[in-house]
mmCIF file of C-alpha atoms and ligand atoms in Angstrom:
data_model
loop_
_atom_site.group_PDB
_atom_site.id
_atom_site.type_symbol
_atom_site.label_atom_id
_atom_site.label_comp_id
_atom_site.label_asym_id
_atom_site.label_seq_id
_atom_site.Cartn_x
_atom_site.Cartn_y
_atom_site.Cartn_z
ATOM 1 C CA UNK A 177 143.139 258.611 205.210
ATOM 2 C CA UNK A 178 144.038 255.010 204.547
ATOM 3 C CA UNK A 179 147.390 255.681 202.740
ATOM 4 C CA UNK A 180 148.530 257.823 205.689
ATOM 5 C CA UNK A 181 147.895 255.008 208.142
ATOM 6 C CA UNK A 182 149.778 252.610 205.865
ATOM 7 C CA UNK A 183 152.669 255.076 205.663
ATOM 8 C CA UNK A 184 152.774 255.331 209.468
ATOM 9 C CA UNK A 185 152.758 251.582 209.775
ATOM 10 C CA UNK A 186 155.538 251.303 207.200
ATOM 11 C CA UNK A 187 157.575 253.964 209.023
ATOM 12 C CA UNK A 188 157.078 252.150 212.308
ATOM 13 C CA UNK A 189 158.145 248.862 210.724
ATOM 14 C CA UNK A 190 161.235 250.538 209.240
ATOM 15 C CA UNK A 191 162.112 251.984 212.657
ATOM 16 C CA UNK A 192 161.660 248.558 214.181
ATOM 17 C CA UNK A 193 164.080 247.111 211.607
ATOM 18 C CA UNK A 194 166.667 249.829 212.183
ATOM 19 C CA UNK A 195 166.468 249.894 215.987
ATOM 20 C CA UNK A 196 165.486 246.352 216.862
ATOM 21 C CA UNK A 197 167.373 244.198 214.411
ATOM 22 C CA UNK A 198 171.096 245.004 214.786
ATOM 23 C CA UNK A 199 171.103 243.553 218.328
ATOM 24 C CA UNK A 200 169.037 240.526 217.283
ATOM 25 C CA UNK A 201 171.422 239.876 214.378
ATOM 26 C CA UNK A 202 174.512 240.094 216.599
ATOM 27 C CA UNK A 203 175.192 243.791 216.027
ATOM 28 C CA UNK A 204 176.632 246.156 218.649
ATOM 29 C CA UNK A 205 176.056 244.867 222.173
ATOM 30 C CA UNK A 206 175.251 247.141 225.106
ATOM 31 C CA UNK A 207 178.402 246.148 227.059
ATOM 32 C CA UNK A 208 181.303 245.719 224.635
ATOM 33 C CA UNK A 209 183.932 245.398 227.421
ATOM 34 C CA UNK A 210 182.660 242.363 229.253
ATOM 35 C CA UNK A 211 186.080 240.708 229.172
ATOM 36 C CA UNK A 212 188.918 242.281 231.154
ATOM 37 C CA UNK A 213 191.579 244.081 229.093
ATOM 38 C CA UNK A 214 194.131 243.234 231.802
ATOM 39 C CA UNK A 215 194.273 240.790 234.677
ATOM 40 C CA UNK A 216 196.755 240.823 237.569
ATOM 41 C CA UNK A 217 196.928 238.687 240.710
ATOM 42 C CA UNK A 218 198.785 239.771 243.859
ATOM 43 C CA UNK A 219 198.858 238.965 247.549
ATOM 44 C CA UNK A 220 199.262 241.399 250.379
ATOM 45 C CA UNK A 221 200.156 240.715 253.962
ATOM 46 C CA UNK A 222 198.804 242.651 256.925
ATOM 47 C CA UNK A 223 200.556 242.302 260.292
ATOM 48 C CA UNK A 224 198.558 244.315 262.824
ATOM 49 C CA UNK A 225 200.261 245.866 265.848
ATOM 50 C CA UNK A 226 199.099 244.161 269.043
ATOM 51 C CA UNK A 227 201.263 245.783 271.719
ATOM 52 C CA UNK A 228 204.163 243.306 271.265
ATOM 53 C CA UNK A 229 205.153 243.279 267.596
ATOM 54 C CA UNK A 230 206.176 246.834 266.754
ATOM 55 C CA UNK A 231 209.192 245.601 264.728
ATOM 56 C CA UNK A 232 207.060 243.312 262.622
ATOM 57 C CA UNK A 233 203.788 245.211 262.331
ATOM 58 C CA UNK A 234 202.851 246.928 259.063
ATOM 59 C CA UNK A 235 199.407 248.051 260.237
ATOM 60 C CA UNK A 236 198.170 249.868 263.312
ATOM 61 C CA UNK A 237 194.882 250.928 264.840
ATOM 62 C CA UNK A 238 194.718 254.712 264.737
ATOM 63 C CA UNK A 239 191.105 255.226 265.772
ATOM 64 C CA UNK A 240 188.887 253.313 268.157
ATOM 65 C CA UNK A 241 185.409 253.788 269.630
ATOM 66 C CA UNK A 242 185.130 255.285 273.125
ATOM 67 C CA UNK A 243 184.777 251.777 274.613
ATOM 68 C CA UNK A 244 187.956 250.485 272.912
ATOM 69 C CA UNK A 245 191.605 251.431 272.509
ATOM 70 C CA UNK A 246 194.228 251.612 269.779
ATOM 71 C CA UNK A 247 196.210 248.582 271.004
ATOM 72 C CA UNK A 248 193.646 245.841 270.431
ATOM 73 C CA UNK A 249 190.621 245.620 268.162
ATOM 74 C CA UNK A 250 187.352 246.392 269.941
ATOM 75 C CA UNK A 251 184.512 243.979 270.649
ATOM 76 C CA UNK A 252 181.251 243.891 268.660
ATOM 77 C CA UNK A 253 182.975 242.938 265.402
ATOM 78 C CA UNK A 254 185.581 245.704 265.844
ATOM 79 C CA UNK A 255 182.931 248.304 265.049
ATOM 80 C CA UNK A 256 184.480 251.780 264.990
ATOM 81 C CA UNK A 257 188.125 250.711 264.637
ATOM 82 C CA UNK A 258 190.175 252.427 261.951
ATOM 83 C CA UNK A 259 193.416 250.786 260.815
ATOM 84 C CA UNK A 260 196.178 252.289 258.658
ATOM 85 C CA UNK A 261 198.490 249.952 256.770
ATOM 86 C CA UNK A 262 201.629 249.908 254.645
ATOM 87 C CA UNK A 263 201.699 246.245 253.656
ATOM 88 C CA UNK A 264 204.076 244.353 251.367
ATOM 89 C CA UNK A 265 202.638 243.047 248.082
ATOM 90 C CA UNK A 266 203.987 239.735 246.775
ATOM 91 C CA UNK A 267 203.413 237.679 243.651
ATOM 92 C CA UNK A 268 202.887 234.456 245.612
ATOM 93 C CA UNK A 269 201.370 233.759 249.013
ATOM 94 C CA UNK A 270 204.672 233.839 250.941
ATOM 95 C CA UNK A 271 205.108 236.702 253.413
ATOM 96 C CA UNK A 272 208.875 236.398 252.948
ATOM 97 C CA UNK A 273 208.901 236.682 249.155
ATOM 98 C CA UNK A 274 210.529 239.823 247.757
ATOM 99 C CA UNK A 275 207.816 242.502 247.710
ATOM 100 C CA UNK A 276 206.889 244.002 244.323
ATOM 101 C CA UNK A 277 205.128 246.995 245.864
ATOM 102 C CA UNK A 278 203.214 248.272 248.862
ATOM 103 C CA UNK A 279 199.508 248.253 249.672
ATOM 104 C CA UNK A 280 198.910 251.552 251.463
ATOM 105 C CA UNK A 281 195.687 252.872 252.919
ATOM 106 C CA UNK A 282 193.110 252.091 255.566
ATOM 107 C CA UNK A 283 190.267 249.834 256.553
ATOM 108 C CA UNK A 284 187.524 250.568 259.016
ATOM 109 C CA UNK A 285 185.025 248.237 260.633
ATOM 110 C CA UNK A 286 181.564 249.578 259.976
ATOM 111 C CA UNK A 287 178.951 247.198 261.341
ATOM 112 C CA UNK A 288 178.276 246.071 264.908
ATOM 113 C CA UNK A 289 176.345 242.886 264.246
ATOM 114 C CA UNK A 290 178.299 241.521 261.245
ATOM 115 C CA UNK A 291 182.034 241.312 260.601
ATOM 116 C CA UNK A 292 182.443 243.733 257.723
ATOM 117 C CA UNK A 293 184.800 246.533 256.727
ATOM 118 C CA UNK A 294 185.298 249.354 254.266
ATOM 119 C CA UNK A 295 188.561 249.571 252.346
ATOM 120 C CA UNK A 296 190.351 252.485 250.721
ATOM 121 C CA UNK A 297 193.895 251.871 249.562
ATOM 122 C CA UNK A 298 196.426 251.992 246.735
ATOM 123 C CA UNK A 299 198.853 249.475 245.326
ATOM 124 C CA UNK A 300 202.048 251.470 244.875
ATOM 125 C CA UNK A 301 204.591 249.969 242.483
ATOM 126 C CA UNK A 302 208.142 251.108 241.835
ATOM 127 C CA UNK A 303 209.856 248.123 240.255
ATOM 128 C CA UNK A 304 211.146 247.196 236.818
ATOM 129 C CA UNK A 305 207.876 245.303 236.186
ATOM 130 C CA UNK A 306 205.406 248.012 237.235
ATOM 131 C CA UNK A 307 205.623 251.712 237.971
ATOM 132 C CA UNK A 308 202.608 253.631 239.171
ATOM 133 C CA UNK A 309 199.597 252.984 241.348
ATOM 134 C CA UNK A 310 196.207 251.295 241.318
ATOM 135 C CA UNK A 311 193.503 252.748 243.572
ATOM 136 C CA UNK A 312 190.828 250.656 245.277
ATOM 137 C CA UNK A 313 187.700 251.487 247.255
ATOM 138 C CA UNK A 314 184.644 249.667 248.490
ATOM 139 C CA UNK A 315 182.760 247.602 251.005
ATOM 140 C CA UNK A 316 184.423 244.387 252.157
ATOM 141 C CA UNK A 317 181.929 241.912 253.648
ATOM 142 C CA UNK A 318 184.631 239.813 255.312
ATOM 143 C CA UNK A 319 182.529 236.721 255.937
ATOM 144 C CA UNK A 320 182.109 236.163 252.199
ATOM 145 C CA UNK A 321 184.660 233.827 250.692
ATOM 146 C CA UNK A 322 185.145 236.319 247.841
ATOM 147 C CA UNK A 323 184.245 239.996 247.718
ATOM 148 C CA UNK A 324 184.382 242.472 244.857
ATOM 149 C CA UNK A 325 185.661 245.999 245.364
ATOM 150 C CA UNK A 326 186.046 248.766 242.803
ATOM 151 C CA UNK A 327 189.248 249.667 241.032
ATOM 152 C CA UNK A 328 188.574 253.381 240.751
ATOM 153 C CA UNK A 329 191.660 254.579 238.930
ATOM 154 C CA UNK A 330 195.392 254.431 238.487
ATOM 155 C CA UNK A 331 198.570 256.266 237.567
ATOM 156 C CA UNK A 332 201.756 255.499 235.630
ATOM 157 C CA UNK A 333 201.552 252.057 233.999
ATOM 158 C CA UNK A 334 197.939 251.966 235.210
ATOM 159 C CA UNK A 335 196.936 255.408 233.921
ATOM 160 C CA UNK A 336 193.124 255.775 234.003
ATOM 161 C CA UNK A 337 192.589 252.080 234.796
ATOM 162 C CA UNK A 338 189.220 250.998 236.083
ATOM 163 C CA UNK A 339 187.672 247.669 236.933
ATOM 164 C CA UNK A 340 186.910 245.279 239.744
ATOM 165 C CA UNK A 341 189.131 243.408 242.182
ATOM 166 C CA UNK A 342 188.011 240.134 243.718
ATOM 167 C CA UNK A 343 189.380 239.764 247.242
ATOM 168 C CA UNK A 344 189.788 236.450 249.026
ATOM 169 C CA UNK A 345 191.145 235.941 252.533
ATOM 170 C CA UNK A 346 193.914 233.480 251.767
ATOM 171 C CA UNK A 347 195.049 233.018 255.378
ATOM 172 C CA UNK A 348 194.774 234.564 258.816
ATOM 173 C CA UNK A 349 196.326 234.133 262.256
ATOM 174 C CA UNK A 350 194.004 235.407 264.958
ATOM 175 C CA UNK A 351 193.776 239.181 264.870
ATOM 176 C CA UNK A 352 197.475 239.722 264.080
ATOM 177 C CA UNK A 353 197.955 238.546 260.502
ATOM 178 C CA UNK A 354 195.873 238.183 257.392
ATOM 179 C CA UNK A 355 196.746 237.664 253.761
ATOM 180 C CA UNK A 356 194.486 238.755 250.933
ATOM 181 C CA UNK A 357 194.551 237.415 247.418
ATOM 182 C CA UNK A 358 193.664 240.254 245.043
ATOM 183 C CA UNK A 359 192.496 239.271 241.569
ATOM 184 C CA UNK A 360 192.409 242.530 239.597
ATOM 185 C CA UNK A 361 190.299 242.651 236.445
ATOM 186 C CA UNK A 362 190.653 245.909 234.556
ATOM 187 C CA UNK A 363 187.904 246.716 232.079
ATOM 188 C CA UNK A 364 189.386 250.051 231.054
ATOM 189 C CA UNK A 365 193.010 250.152 229.941
ATOM 190 C CA UNK A 366 194.922 252.955 228.233
HETATM 191 C C1 NAG B 413 192.438 247.511 275.093
HETATM 192 O O1 NAG B 413 191.183 246.863 274.915
HETATM 193 C C2 NAG B 413 191.225 245.480 275.104
HETATM 194 C C3 NAG B 413 189.852 244.930 274.814
HETATM 195 O O2 NAG B 413 189.413 245.298 273.565
HETATM 196 C C4 NAG B 413 191.670 245.142 276.511
HETATM 197 O O3 NAG B 413 191.792 243.746 276.651
HETATM 198 C C5 NAG B 413 193.021 245.775 276.774
HETATM 199 O O4 NAG B 413 193.392 245.567 278.121
HETATM 200 C C6 NAG B 413 192.977 247.252 276.480
HETATM 201 N N1 NAG B 413 194.334 247.780 276.606
HETATM 202 C C7 NAG B 413 194.599 248.956 277.154
HETATM 203 C C8 NAG B 413 196.027 249.365 277.179
HETATM 204 O O5 NAG B 413 193.719 249.659 277.612
HETATM 205 C C1 NAG B 414 211.550 254.452 242.481
HETATM 206 O O1 NAG B 414 212.764 253.748 242.389
HETATM 207 C C2 NAG B 414 213.821 254.528 241.846
HETATM 208 C C3 NAG B 414 215.024 253.611 241.647
HETATM 209 O O2 NAG B 414 215.237 252.833 242.801
HETATM 210 C C4 NAG B 414 214.105 255.706 242.786
HETATM 211 O O3 NAG B 414 215.157 256.504 242.226
HETATM 212 C C5 NAG B 414 212.855 256.536 242.923
HETATM 213 O O4 NAG B 414 213.055 257.573 243.863
HETATM 214 C C6 NAG B 414 211.682 255.673 243.379
HETATM 215 N N1 NAG B 414 210.465 256.447 243.360
HETATM 216 C C7 NAG B 414 209.580 256.441 244.357
HETATM 217 C C8 NAG B 414 208.372 257.290 244.186
HETATM 218 O O5 NAG B 414 209.740 255.767 245.367
HETATM 219 C C1 NAG B 415 178.237 237.362 249.731
HETATM 220 O O1 NAG B 415 177.868 236.012 249.640
HETATM 221 C C2 NAG B 415 176.459 235.822 249.582
HETATM 222 C C3 NAG B 415 176.176 234.350 249.662
HETATM 223 O O2 NAG B 415 177.275 233.574 249.289
HETATM 224 C C4 NAG B 415 175.940 236.458 248.292
HETATM 225 O O3 NAG B 415 174.543 236.298 248.225
HETATM 226 C C5 NAG B 415 176.281 237.929 248.287
HETATM 227 O O4 NAG B 415 175.930 238.510 247.029
HETATM 228 C C6 NAG B 415 177.767 238.134 248.496
HETATM 229 N N1 NAG B 415 178.002 239.566 248.642
HETATM 230 C C7 NAG B 415 179.026 240.175 248.094
HETATM 231 C C8 NAG B 415 179.072 241.659 248.313
HETATM 232 O O5 NAG B 415 179.892 239.620 247.446
HETATM 233 C C1 NAG B 416 205.683 238.635 261.879
HETATM 234 O O1 NAG B 416 204.321 238.339 262.122
HETATM 235 C C2 NAG B 416 203.792 237.257 261.398
HETATM 236 C C3 NAG B 416 202.334 237.150 261.702
HETATM 237 O O2 NAG B 416 202.103 237.022 263.070
HETATM 238 C C4 NAG B 416 204.561 235.975 261.737
HETATM 239 O O3 NAG B 416 204.074 234.929 260.942
HETATM 240 C C5 NAG B 416 206.031 236.206 261.476
HETATM 241 O O4 NAG B 416 206.751 235.070 261.886
HETATM 242 C C6 NAG B 416 206.535 237.437 262.193
HETATM 243 N N1 NAG B 416 207.908 237.691 261.830
HETATM 244 C C7 NAG B 416 208.845 237.960 262.707
HETATM 245 C C8 NAG B 416 210.211 238.230 262.150
HETATM 246 O O5 NAG B 416 208.624 237.993 263.887
#
């Protein structure tokens, strides 16, 4: 019986060497793509319609709770408001810089007691620098200085791209204007 036990122990030790050691010796790591394969920084500018700025507005409330309306954001942290936007994207933080694309999609306010939103939108590019789109989705806890949302895919120059985008509110003017800095880190590039 004794040799059998020794054989088992030897087998176990061999398995331990094969399975346990490569990682300990700096072999393959569980997350090989911890550094982004591509990084892009943009700003986008949201001018929300407020009843007086229809020439200037690039966003509008299209849905409101029964106690609100589609002209002004509702009380209780805008809970229930749904906004559609077609916002210019710029390379710097100047609203008047030549846009390089459009941020198109929606945000909705989804919590009564905290100021927070949910975002679903695309960056649509049609310039000499970039052609194609990047698609974003995720929760946007607005009171955080920075928030991460998912980059869930892309087309054209951004075919099959995935990653994370760090959002930062770079500026705001009341409930009419805000500017987001979007730091896109792609971890999957084709
Ligand atoms: C819309 O709601 C706001 C309050 O959220 C109110 O001040 C405003 O008068 C309302 N406007 C209309 C047209 O009902
Ligand atoms: C992109 O720009 C080109 C050249 O200006 C234009 O011909 C084309 O229709 C545009 N495509 C889209 C999807 O806007
Ligand atoms: C928001 O910020 C708080 C505190 O700074 C942090 O604990 C939390 O993880 C952040 N949440 C998100 C979604 O970034
Ligand atoms: C458009 O709205 C923004 C934000 O309120 C403001 O800074 C800008 O001056 C406006 N532009 C025009 C042409 O009215």
